[in-house]
Amino acid sequence: MNTSLADLARYQQKTWHLKGISALLGWDAKTYMPTAGIAGRSQQLPLIEGLIHERITSADYRKLLEKLINLESGEIRDTSLSEREQRLLKESLRDYRLAMALPNEFVLEMAETASKAEHAWSEAREKNDYSIFRPYLEKIIGLCKKKAGYLALGATPYDSLLNAYEPGANTVDLNRVFDELKTETIQLISKLPEAKPVPAFLKAKYNEQKQLDIAHDLMKEMGAPEENIRLDLTAHPFCTTIHCRDVRITTRFDGIADCQLTILHETGHALYELGLPEEWYGTPLCEAVSMGIHESESRFWEVFIGKNRAFWQKQFPIMQAAFPRQLKNVTPDSFYDAINVLQPSMIRVRADELTYNLHIIIRYELEQAMINGTIDVGALPELWNDKYEKYLGIRPKNFSEGILQDIHWSFGDIGYFPTYTLGNLYAAHWWEQIQKDVPDVEGLIREHNFAPILKWHREKIHCHGRAKTGAELVKSITGSGLSPKPLIRFLREKVSQLK
Ligand code: MG
């Protein structure tokens, strides 16, 4: 590595250490911090975030970058650099431009508005009163339109916002893919059998320590080394990275299957973080490609492995041995059938893998209308409810289970929702491809022999860091572009097997 590049990487590494500290403070706040700790934490976190922002927009950093790449044209000065090194510079420039794009006063205004909006959203949801949130949402939309203008990353304002979460994504492609998925999903919903009553064992109480023991064993089976990963408990599970060798995940006890599916999901995120190329630590090459690709790694394990009948052939007897009383008269197949129910429901985070994407597509369509168009924010709840009725066949009875169910818009996170469905679409591509590349994947899942499956993800996805975009990964792995077909094929088969 030439000295200028080594200097740049060293600088970036220090910035990353600050990000790790920030992540650790955030993790602690959500897990172990005593409640009164918030007084200090609410000042410590912005301080660290401010230091990070100072470092990535500083004159020193600019000089380091400028030695290697023309900041205006993006031209790399030393063309003898390897392809990876050139990619490192291009990604660094993208990050630098994004950090510089937003004026300080704008960032402050957004942060202030978001913190008030979050509070208002919380009150509005509790009181089931949209009018409390409405003025804040109006302000957030206005600010997001401004943000899109500053970022200037796409053909439309919404494209710009989307691109900040999913580099290279655009609404022309996404509209085509999402429309096909939507039409197909609506048809599949019409073929669903009637909902059956929830069996007693799904509502039973299960010893939490025993569930945690099973969770730890499962994480080990998946290939997550104990020395690199911690599991804790939170109401809203998440995964966060302190360092490329130190990742934290959380789960909750919300039904016996939910806990384990959450473990599969969050460990999927963790394995991705742990599989990034450590030799590039601190640089964009040791970072995840995008929100969508990150989600594809978690959804691959949760949906394509955890919702696979073969997985429970081995997992169910483990649980039955741990919980003989609750699972006495249950078989692996009846257990699988009980957790594999597909039904339209009101709440996104509770949705199954078939209907989930419709929840996302509704938000995606409304977001586009809000950002590119001239939507009346007052009419938003009705538009929301109409779409639920049209796509899912159900209509929210109140604001809290409708327009007010998600916190994201109050943060100003517009353009983020579609990455969830992108994650599902990518994961379905990986699922079809791994069956071509690795012999007898179902057999491996039946035996919980996950090493060859993880190896595939390591070699095809993790090792690249940000050296490839999501679209480039799909192309290099499958030979063609992003398509809704693999996910549609998977969902069709799933529906056809329902009893
Ligand atoms: Mg996730």
Coordinates of C-alpha atoms and ligand atoms in Angstrom, one line a residue:
M1 CA 0.0 0.0 0.0
N2 CA 1.5 3.4 -0.9
T3 CA 2.1 5.8 2.0
S4 CA -0.6 8.3 1.1
L5 CA -3.2 5.5 1.1
A6 CA -1.8 4.1 4.3
D7 CA -2.1 7.6 5.9
L8 CA -5.7 7.8 4.7
A9 CA -6.5 4.3 6.1
R10 CA -5.0 5.2 9.4
Y11 CA -7.1 8.3 9.7
Q12 CA -10.2 6.4 8.8
Q13 CA -9.4 3.7 11.3
K14 CA -9.3 6.3 14.1
T15 CA -12.7 7.6 13.0
W16 CA -14.0 4.1 13.1
H17 CA -12.8 3.7 16.6
L18 CA -15.0 6.7 17.5
K19 CA -17.9 5.0 15.7
G20 CA -17.2 1.9 17.8
I21 CA -17.3 3.9 21.0
S22 CA -20.6 5.6 19.9
A23 CA -22.0 2.1 19.2
L24 CA -20.9 0.8 22.6
L25 CA -22.6 3.8 24.3
G26 CA -25.7 3.1 22.3
W27 CA -25.6 -0.6 23.0
D28 CA -25.2 0.0 26.8
A29 CA -28.1 2.5 26.8
K30 CA -30.4 -0.1 25.4
T31 CA -29.2 -3.0 27.5
Y32 CA -27.6 -2.3 30.9
M33 CA -27.6 1.4 31.7
P34 CA -29.5 2.3 34.8
T35 CA -32.3 4.7 33.9
A36 CA -30.7 7.8 35.4
G37 CA -27.7 7.2 33.1
I38 CA -29.7 8.9 30.4
A39 CA -28.7 12.3 31.8
G40 CA -25.0 11.7 31.0
R41 CA -25.6 9.5 27.9
S42 CA -27.7 12.1 26.1
Q43 CA -24.7 14.4 26.3
Q44 CA -22.0 11.9 25.7
L45 CA -23.5 10.5 22.5
P46 CA -23.9 13.8 20.6
L47 CA -20.4 14.7 21.7
I48 CA -18.9 11.6 20.1
E49 CA -21.1 12.0 17.0
G50 CA -19.9 15.6 16.8
L51 CA -16.3 14.5 16.9
I52 CA -16.9 11.9 14.2
H53 CA -18.5 14.6 12.0
E54 CA -15.6 17.0 12.6
R55 CA -13.1 14.3 11.6
I56 CA -14.9 13.3 8.4
T57 CA -15.3 16.9 7.3
S58 CA -12.0 18.3 8.5
A59 CA -9.4 20.1 6.4
D60 CA -6.8 17.4 7.4
Y61 CA -9.0 14.7 6.0
R62 CA -9.7 16.7 2.8
K63 CA -5.9 16.9 2.3
L64 CA -5.4 13.2 2.7
L65 CA -8.1 12.5 0.2
E66 CA -7.0 15.1 -2.2
K67 CA -3.6 13.6 -2.5
L68 CA -5.1 10.4 -3.9
I69 CA -8.3 11.5 -5.7
N70 CA -9.5 14.6 -7.5
L71 CA -12.4 15.7 -5.2
E72 CA -14.3 17.4 -8.0
S73 CA -13.9 15.0 -10.9
G74 CA -13.4 11.8 -8.8
E75 CA -10.4 10.9 -10.9
I76 CA -7.8 8.7 -9.1
R77 CA -4.4 10.2 -9.3
D78 CA -2.3 7.0 -9.1
T79 CA -3.8 4.5 -11.6
S80 CA -1.3 1.8 -10.5
L81 CA -3.4 1.3 -7.4
S82 CA -5.2 -2.1 -7.2
E83 CA -8.8 -2.3 -8.1
R84 CA -9.7 -2.7 -4.4
E85 CA -7.7 0.4 -3.5
Q86 CA -9.3 2.4 -6.2
R87 CA -12.7 1.3 -4.9
L88 CA -11.7 2.3 -1.4
L89 CA -11.0 5.8 -2.7
K90 CA -14.2 6.0 -4.7
E91 CA -16.3 4.9 -1.6
S92 CA -14.3 7.3 0.6
L93 CA -15.1 10.1 -1.8
R94 CA -18.8 9.2 -1.8
D95 CA -18.8 9.3 2.1
Y96 CA -17.0 12.6 2.1
R97 CA -19.4 14.2 -0.4
L98 CA -22.4 13.0 1.6
A99 CA -20.9 14.3 4.9
M100 CA -20.1 17.7 3.2
A101 CA -23.5 17.9 1.4
L102 CA -25.6 18.8 4.4
P103 CA -25.0 22.3 6.0
N104 CA -24.5 22.3 9.7
E105 CA -27.6 24.4 10.4
F106 CA -29.6 21.9 8.4
V107 CA -28.3 18.9 10.4
L108 CA -29.1 20.7 13.6
E109 CA -32.6 21.6 12.5
M110 CA -33.2 18.0 11.4
A111 CA -32.0 16.6 14.7
E112 CA -34.1 19.0 16.7
T113 CA -37.2 18.4 14.6
A114 CA -36.7 14.7 14.8
S115 CA -36.4 14.7 18.5
K116 CA -39.6 16.7 18.9
A117 CA -41.3 14.6 16.2
E118 CA -40.4 11.3 18.0
H119 CA -41.9 12.6 21.2
A120 CA -45.1 13.8 19.3
W121 CA -45.3 10.5 17.5
S122 CA -45.1 8.6 20.7
E123 CA -47.9 10.7 22.3
A124 CA -50.0 10.6 19.1
R125 CA -49.8 6.8 19.0
E126 CA -50.6 6.4 22.6
K127 CA -53.6 8.7 22.3
N128 CA -54.5 7.4 18.9
D129 CA -54.6 11.1 17.7
Y130 CA -52.9 11.7 14.3
S131 CA -53.4 15.5 14.6
I132 CA -50.6 15.6 17.3
F133 CA -48.1 14.1 14.9
R134 CA -49.3 15.7 11.6
P135 CA -47.5 19.2 11.9
Y136 CA -44.2 17.4 12.7
L137 CA -44.6 15.0 9.8
E138 CA -45.2 18.0 7.5
K139 CA -42.0 19.6 8.8
I140 CA -40.1 16.4 8.4
I141 CA -41.3 16.0 4.8
G142 CA -40.2 19.5 4.0
L143 CA -36.8 18.9 5.5
C144 CA -36.4 15.6 3.6
K145 CA -37.2 17.4 0.4
K146 CA -34.4 19.9 1.2
K147 CA -32.1 17.0 2.1
A148 CA -32.7 15.4 -1.2
G149 CA -31.7 18.6 -2.9
Y150 CA -28.5 18.8 -0.9
L151 CA -27.6 15.1 -1.5
A152 CA -28.4 15.3 -5.3
L153 CA -27.9 11.5 -5.7
G154 CA -30.7 10.6 -8.1
A155 CA -33.0 11.5 -10.9
T156 CA -35.9 12.5 -8.5
P157 CA -35.8 13.8 -4.9
Y158 CA -37.0 10.4 -3.6
D159 CA -34.2 8.7 -5.6
S160 CA -31.7 10.8 -3.7
L161 CA -33.1 9.8 -0.3
L162 CA -33.2 6.1 -1.3
N163 CA -29.7 6.2 -2.6
A164 CA -28.3 7.3 0.7
Y165 CA -29.4 4.0 2.2
E166 CA -29.0 1.8 -0.9
P167 CA -26.2 3.1 -3.2
G168 CA -27.0 2.7 -6.9
A169 CA -30.7 1.9 -6.3
N170 CA -33.3 3.9 -8.4
T171 CA -37.1 4.1 -8.4
V172 CA -37.4 3.2 -12.1
D173 CA -36.0 -0.3 -11.4
L174 CA -37.6 -0.6 -8.0
N175 CA -41.1 0.4 -9.2
R176 CA -40.9 -2.4 -11.8
V177 CA -39.7 -5.0 -9.4
F178 CA -42.0 -4.0 -6.6
D179 CA -45.1 -3.8 -8.9
E180 CA -44.6 -7.4 -10.1
L181 CA -44.0 -8.6 -6.5
K182 CA -47.1 -6.7 -5.4
T183 CA -49.4 -8.1 -8.1
E184 CA -48.2 -11.6 -7.5
T185 CA -48.5 -11.3 -3.7
I186 CA -52.0 -10.0 -3.8
Q187 CA -52.9 -13.1 -6.0
L188 CA -51.2 -15.5 -3.6
I189 CA -53.1 -13.9 -0.6
S190 CA -56.4 -14.8 -2.4
K191 CA -55.3 -18.5 -2.4
L192 CA -54.5 -18.7 1.3
P193 CA -56.4 -21.2 3.4
E194 CA -58.5 -19.9 6.3
A195 CA -56.6 -19.0 9.5
K196 CA -56.6 -21.9 12.0
P197 CA -56.7 -21.3 15.8
V198 CA -53.3 -20.8 17.4
P199 CA -52.3 -24.1 19.2
A200 CA -51.8 -23.9 22.9
F201 CA -48.0 -24.7 22.8
L202 CA -47.4 -21.4 21.0
K203 CA -49.0 -19.5 23.8
A204 CA -47.4 -21.5 26.6
K205 CA -44.7 -20.1 28.9
Y206 CA -41.1 -21.3 28.4
N207 CA -38.2 -21.0 30.8
E208 CA -36.1 -18.1 29.6
Q209 CA -32.7 -19.4 30.7
K210 CA -33.3 -22.6 28.7
Q211 CA -34.3 -20.6 25.7
L212 CA -31.1 -18.6 26.0
D213 CA -29.0 -21.9 26.2
I214 CA -30.7 -23.1 23.0
A215 CA -30.0 -19.7 21.4
H216 CA -26.3 -19.8 22.3
D217 CA -26.0 -23.4 20.8
L218 CA -27.8 -22.2 17.7
M219 CA -25.4 -19.2 17.3
K220 CA -22.4 -21.6 17.6
E221 CA -23.9 -24.0 15.0
M222 CA -24.3 -21.0 12.6
G223 CA -20.6 -20.3 13.0
A224 CA -20.6 -17.2 15.2
P225 CA -17.6 -17.6 17.5
E226 CA -18.3 -17.0 21.2
E227 CA -15.3 -14.7 21.6
N228 CA -16.7 -12.4 19.0
I229 CA -20.3 -12.0 19.8
R230 CA -22.5 -11.3 22.8
L231 CA -26.2 -12.0 23.2
D232 CA -28.4 -9.8 25.5
L233 CA -32.0 -9.0 25.9
T234 CA -34.1 -6.0 24.6
A235 CA -37.7 -5.3 23.7
H236 CA -36.6 -4.5 20.1
P237 CA -33.9 -6.8 18.9
F238 CA -30.9 -5.4 17.1
C239 CA -27.3 -6.0 16.0
T240 CA -24.5 -3.5 16.5
T241 CA -20.8 -3.5 15.8
I242 CA -18.2 -2.2 18.3
H243 CA -15.3 -3.5 16.2
C244 CA -14.8 -6.1 13.4
R245 CA -14.1 -8.7 16.1
D246 CA -16.7 -7.5 18.6
V247 CA -20.4 -7.6 17.6
R248 CA -23.4 -7.5 19.9
I249 CA -26.9 -8.9 19.2
T250 CA -30.1 -8.9 21.3
T251 CA -33.2 -11.0 21.4
R252 CA -36.5 -11.1 23.3
F253 CA -38.8 -13.8 24.7
D254 CA -42.0 -13.3 22.6
G255 CA -43.1 -16.8 21.8
I256 CA -40.9 -19.9 21.5
A257 CA -40.4 -19.7 17.7
D258 CA -40.0 -15.9 17.6
C259 CA -37.0 -16.0 19.9
Q260 CA -35.2 -18.5 17.7
L261 CA -36.1 -16.8 14.5
T262 CA -34.8 -13.5 16.0
I263 CA -31.6 -15.3 16.9
L264 CA -31.2 -16.5 13.3
H265 CA -32.0 -13.0 12.0
E266 CA -29.6 -11.0 14.2
T267 CA -26.9 -13.6 14.0
G268 CA -27.2 -13.3 10.2
H269 CA -26.4 -9.6 10.6
A270 CA -23.6 -10.4 13.0
L271 CA -21.9 -13.0 10.8
Y272 CA -21.9 -10.4 8.0
E273 CA -20.1 -7.9 10.2
L274 CA -17.6 -10.5 11.4
G275 CA -17.0 -11.7 7.8
L276 CA -15.9 -8.3 6.4
P277 CA -12.2 -8.2 5.4
E278 CA -10.4 -7.2 8.6
E279 CA -7.2 -6.2 6.8
W280 CA -9.2 -3.2 5.6
Y281 CA -10.6 -2.4 9.0
G282 CA -11.7 1.3 9.4
T283 CA -12.0 1.8 5.6
P284 CA -15.1 1.5 3.5
L285 CA -13.8 -1.9 2.3
C286 CA -14.5 -3.3 5.8
E287 CA -18.1 -2.0 5.8
A288 CA -21.4 -3.4 4.7
V289 CA -22.5 -2.6 1.2
S290 CA -26.0 -1.2 2.1
M291 CA -29.0 -1.6 4.3
G292 CA -30.6 -3.9 1.8
I293 CA -27.6 -6.3 1.6
H294 CA -27.3 -6.3 5.4
E295 CA -31.0 -7.2 5.6
S296 CA -30.5 -9.9 3.0
E297 CA -28.0 -11.6 5.3
S298 CA -30.4 -11.6 8.2
R299 CA -33.4 -12.6 6.2
F300 CA -31.5 -15.4 4.5
W301 CA -31.0 -17.1 7.9
E302 CA -34.4 -16.2 9.3
V303 CA -36.7 -17.0 6.4
F304 CA -34.8 -19.3 4.1
I305 CA -33.3 -21.5 6.8
G306 CA -35.4 -20.8 9.9
K307 CA -38.7 -21.2 8.0
N308 CA -37.5 -24.3 6.3
R309 CA -39.1 -27.6 7.3
A310 CA -35.7 -29.3 7.2
F311 CA -34.3 -26.9 9.9
W312 CA -36.9 -28.0 12.5
Q313 CA -36.2 -31.7 11.9
K314 CA -33.2 -31.2 14.2
Q315 CA -34.2 -28.1 16.1
F316 CA -37.6 -29.3 17.3
P317 CA -36.3 -32.4 19.2
I318 CA -33.8 -30.1 21.0
M319 CA -36.6 -27.9 22.1
Q320 CA -38.8 -30.9 23.0
A321 CA -36.1 -32.3 25.3
A322 CA -35.8 -28.9 26.9
F323 CA -39.6 -28.3 27.3
P324 CA -41.1 -31.8 27.6
R325 CA -44.2 -30.6 29.3
Q326 CA -45.2 -27.8 26.9
L327 CA -44.3 -29.8 23.7
K328 CA -45.4 -33.3 24.8
N329 CA -47.8 -34.1 22.0
V330 CA -46.3 -32.0 19.3
T331 CA -44.4 -33.3 16.3
P332 CA -41.7 -31.5 14.2
D333 CA -44.2 -31.2 11.4
S334 CA -47.1 -29.9 13.5
F335 CA -44.7 -27.4 15.1
Y336 CA -43.5 -26.3 11.7
D337 CA -47.1 -25.9 10.4
A338 CA -48.0 -23.8 13.4
I339 CA -45.2 -21.4 13.0
N340 CA -45.6 -21.3 9.2
V341 CA -48.9 -19.5 9.0
L342 CA -49.4 -16.9 6.3
Q343 CA -52.1 -14.3 6.9
P344 CA -52.6 -10.6 6.2
S345 CA -52.2 -8.6 9.4
M346 CA -52.1 -4.9 10.4
I347 CA -48.7 -4.6 11.9
R348 CA -45.5 -4.7 9.8
V349 CA -43.1 -6.0 12.4
R350 CA -45.5 -9.0 13.1
A351 CA -46.0 -9.8 9.4
D352 CA -45.1 -13.1 7.8
E353 CA -42.7 -13.4 4.8
L354 CA -45.5 -13.4 2.2
T355 CA -47.4 -10.3 3.3
Y356 CA -44.4 -8.3 4.8
N357 CA -43.5 -6.9 1.4
L358 CA -46.9 -5.3 1.0
H359 CA -46.4 -3.4 4.2
I360 CA -43.2 -2.1 2.8
I361 CA -44.6 -1.3 -0.7
I362 CA -47.4 0.7 0.9
R363 CA -44.9 2.9 2.7
Y364 CA -42.7 3.1 -0.3
E365 CA -45.5 4.3 -2.5
L366 CA -46.7 6.9 0.0
E367 CA -43.1 8.1 0.6
Q368 CA -42.6 8.7 -3.1
A369 CA -45.9 10.6 -3.3
M370 CA -44.9 12.7 -0.2
I371 CA -41.4 13.6 -1.5
N372 CA -41.9 13.9 -5.3
G373 CA -45.5 15.0 -5.3
T374 CA -47.8 17.3 -3.4
I375 CA -49.5 14.9 -1.1
D376 CA -51.9 16.4 1.5
V377 CA -50.5 15.2 4.8
G378 CA -54.0 15.5 6.3
A379 CA -55.2 12.9 3.8
L380 CA -52.4 10.4 4.5
P381 CA -54.2 8.2 7.1
E382 CA -57.0 7.6 4.5
L383 CA -54.6 6.9 1.7
W384 CA -52.8 4.5 4.1
N385 CA -56.0 2.7 5.0
D386 CA -57.2 2.5 1.4
K387 CA -53.9 0.8 0.4
Y388 CA -54.2 -1.7 3.2
E389 CA -57.7 -2.6 2.1
K390 CA -56.7 -2.8 -1.5
Y391 CA -53.5 -4.9 -1.1
L392 CA -54.0 -6.8 2.1
G393 CA -57.8 -6.9 2.3
I394 CA -57.9 -5.4 5.8
R395 CA -58.5 -1.9 7.0
P396 CA -56.9 -0.4 10.1
K397 CA -59.5 0.5 12.7
N398 CA -57.5 3.4 14.2
F399 CA -54.4 5.5 13.7
S400 CA -52.2 3.5 16.0
E401 CA -52.5 0.3 14.0
G402 CA -52.4 2.3 10.8
I403 CA -50.4 5.4 9.9
L404 CA -48.8 5.7 13.4
Q405 CA -47.4 2.2 13.8
D406 CA -43.8 2.9 12.8
I407 CA -41.3 5.3 14.3
H408 CA -39.1 5.7 11.2
W409 CA -40.8 8.8 9.7
S410 CA -40.4 10.7 12.9
F411 CA -36.6 10.3 12.7
G412 CA -36.7 11.6 9.1
D413 CA -35.8 8.1 7.8
I414 CA -37.6 8.4 4.5
G415 CA -36.2 6.2 1.7
Y416 CA -35.2 3.5 4.2
F417 CA -38.3 1.2 4.2
P418 CA -37.7 -0.2 0.7
T419 CA -34.4 -1.6 1.8
Y420 CA -36.3 -4.2 3.8
T421 CA -38.0 -5.6 0.7
L422 CA -34.7 -5.3 -1.2
G423 CA -33.2 -7.5 1.5
N424 CA -35.9 -10.1 0.9
L425 CA -35.4 -9.9 -2.9
Y426 CA -31.6 -10.3 -2.6
A427 CA -31.9 -13.1 -0.1
A428 CA -34.2 -15.0 -2.5
H429 CA -31.5 -14.6 -5.2
W430 CA -28.9 -16.0 -2.7
W431 CA -31.2 -18.9 -1.9
E432 CA -31.7 -20.0 -5.5
Q433 CA -28.0 -19.5 -6.3
I434 CA -26.6 -21.4 -3.3
Q435 CA -28.6 -24.5 -4.3
K436 CA -26.8 -24.4 -7.6
D437 CA -23.4 -23.9 -6.1
V438 CA -23.5 -26.1 -3.0
P439 CA -24.7 -29.7 -3.2
D440 CA -27.7 -30.8 -1.1
V441 CA -28.4 -27.6 0.8
E442 CA -31.6 -29.0 2.3
G443 CA -29.5 -31.9 3.6
L444 CA -27.1 -29.5 5.2
I445 CA -29.9 -27.6 6.9
R446 CA -31.4 -30.8 8.1
E447 CA -28.2 -31.7 9.9
H448 CA -27.5 -28.1 10.9
N449 CA -24.2 -28.4 9.1
F450 CA -24.1 -24.6 8.3
A451 CA -20.4 -24.3 7.6
P452 CA -20.7 -24.7 3.8
I453 CA -23.6 -22.3 3.8
L454 CA -21.6 -19.7 5.8
K455 CA -18.6 -20.2 3.6
W456 CA -20.7 -19.4 0.5
H457 CA -21.8 -16.1 2.1
R458 CA -18.3 -15.3 3.2
E459 CA -16.9 -15.9 -0.3
K460 CA -19.7 -14.4 -2.3
I461 CA -20.8 -11.4 -0.2
H462 CA -18.9 -10.7 3.1
C463 CA -15.3 -10.6 1.7
H464 CA -16.2 -7.8 -0.6
G465 CA -17.1 -5.1 1.9
R466 CA -18.2 -2.1 -0.1
A467 CA -16.0 -3.2 -3.1
K468 CA -19.3 -4.0 -4.9
T469 CA -22.7 -2.4 -4.8
G470 CA -25.9 -4.4 -4.2
A471 CA -26.7 -4.5 -7.9
E472 CA -23.1 -5.5 -8.7
L473 CA -23.3 -8.3 -6.1
V474 CA -26.5 -9.7 -7.7
K475 CA -24.9 -9.5 -11.1
S476 CA -21.7 -11.2 -10.0
I477 CA -23.4 -13.9 -8.0
T478 CA -26.4 -14.8 -10.3
G479 CA -25.2 -13.5 -13.7
S480 CA -28.2 -11.3 -14.1
G481 CA -29.9 -8.2 -12.6
L482 CA -32.2 -7.8 -9.6
S483 CA -35.5 -9.6 -10.3
P484 CA -38.6 -10.3 -8.3
K485 CA -38.8 -13.9 -9.8
P486 CA -36.8 -15.8 -7.2
L487 CA -38.8 -14.4 -4.3
I488 CA -42.0 -15.0 -6.1
R489 CA -41.1 -18.6 -6.9
F490 CA -40.2 -19.1 -3.2
L491 CA -43.5 -17.6 -2.0
R492 CA -45.6 -19.5 -4.6
E493 CA -44.1 -22.8 -3.4
K494 CA -44.6 -21.8 0.2
V495 CA -48.3 -21.1 -0.4
S496 CA -48.8 -24.3 -2.4
Q497 CA -47.5 -26.3 0.6
L498 CA -49.8 -24.8 3.2
K499 CA -52.2 -27.2 4.8
Ligands
MG1 MG -32.6 -6.6 10.4

